[in-house]
């Protein structure tokens, strides 16, 4: 039976011959943690205890990873022939679909031992998912069916549910409906897991629908390996939401998983990276994250980390949780840069910072990954977007920082008050103070100067074209004499720094 699966997905299924010799994977310099596993990993699922189970289709086994330490806990648990999909039930048992031996192996995730070596299912089982009612749904690629297993008894309760052509991926929504991707009929079939009946035979999607995952908002995300896009299905109405989300040409999206924060992670088999989609806006965020060679399957651990099975580099890439950014303080500074700022958020470990597209300097992240201290770069006058980027993604505060005209230092000089005490006579009837810009060296007209002696405000005056402010002292001379002089103060503006000067009393 022909399956019409894309030949580019070498080694995927028993219906596609595994190559005897594989080209060595190119060396990729990755910042991500990489964990070596068995041969040709194509399936991954994470148990409630935090262990990740990786199905290695080339070595006929499952590798167990401790997601707390990102180390291999069990290198090899032998299963059936050519394992592909894996899923973990609420009772702690992992179900592995063996496409070459037409059966499912059951693993106890508490002891990491095989409980049931073989449960016979359909022809070429590849995908598996467990419903809230405890039943496991296994897609059988070559006979276009789904088999249902009772995970309490590990027995088949429904041998055949006919779906579309070449069913592969399967996921179960919170409402109990199972969504099955049919690779060669370009559609999704919906099964009611309460009755085990097909309720929607066909929802047309992209070309080569491969995997499916359910987001917290209830929508199903379906990857299309041939048309390089993701289709969104409303699981309440079982209708397509908007246009497909386009991915780069030849990206070849295969596996998909959605984190609790609503970020969908898509394994791009053809471009060796992972695309992140915001399921709230259904838009791609950040640039794709480089991983290993031919990433195939994706799973999210309880600790928020993302595990990507890379088929042809025989490893798993670990992507940190997606970062968040909540604030920056202060939120404005001069266009010349140099302002120390603090950014707050989560999952910021290893972050770089840009403001208005320019890199900040002196970036320092606290051990908890919740705060960043940095120095602003120079920027254009006006609002600028603040972005943090980590190995796990990026987060932005749109127009979160405002560049203002740089503040110049100022200098204020006060003329001494002159008086002749016997008999009293004021030589200069005005207090005068002159304000100058220390950056330009020019006088500053039109600025308010406050004159004060002791605690008494004598009055205010504006600087003239020469930067000089004058205040009549005729009526206040006695008070000035008692306090030994006066103070002239410039309070400063957004662009000019404050300054002050003291005027003495000279009595010749």
XYZ file of C-alpha atoms in Angstrom, residues 408-413 433-449 462-470 490 496 499:
35
model
C 22.950 69.927 29.841
C 24.729 70.977 33.009
C 24.255 74.628 33.940
C 26.183 77.226 35.899
C 24.608 80.019 37.945
C 26.598 82.993 39.279
C 22.171 86.062 38.803
C 23.436 84.809 35.432
C 22.654 81.330 34.026
C 24.881 79.616 31.476
C 24.787 76.276 29.581
C 28.027 74.493 30.423
C 27.838 72.282 27.313
C 27.376 75.053 24.755
C 28.890 77.860 26.824
C 25.916 80.066 25.894
C 23.647 82.124 28.185
C 20.207 80.694 28.879
C 17.384 83.235 28.387
C 13.798 82.786 29.524
C 14.566 80.614 32.559
C 13.081 81.189 36.018
C 15.479 82.039 38.834
C 13.255 85.458 34.236
C 16.688 85.528 32.625
C 17.137 87.980 29.758
C 18.966 87.526 26.469
C 22.260 87.551 28.337
C 21.020 84.905 30.770
C 20.754 87.386 33.642
C 17.827 87.648 36.048
C 17.350 90.751 38.207
C 17.555 77.375 38.960
C 18.769 71.462 31.681
C 22.099 74.816 39.628
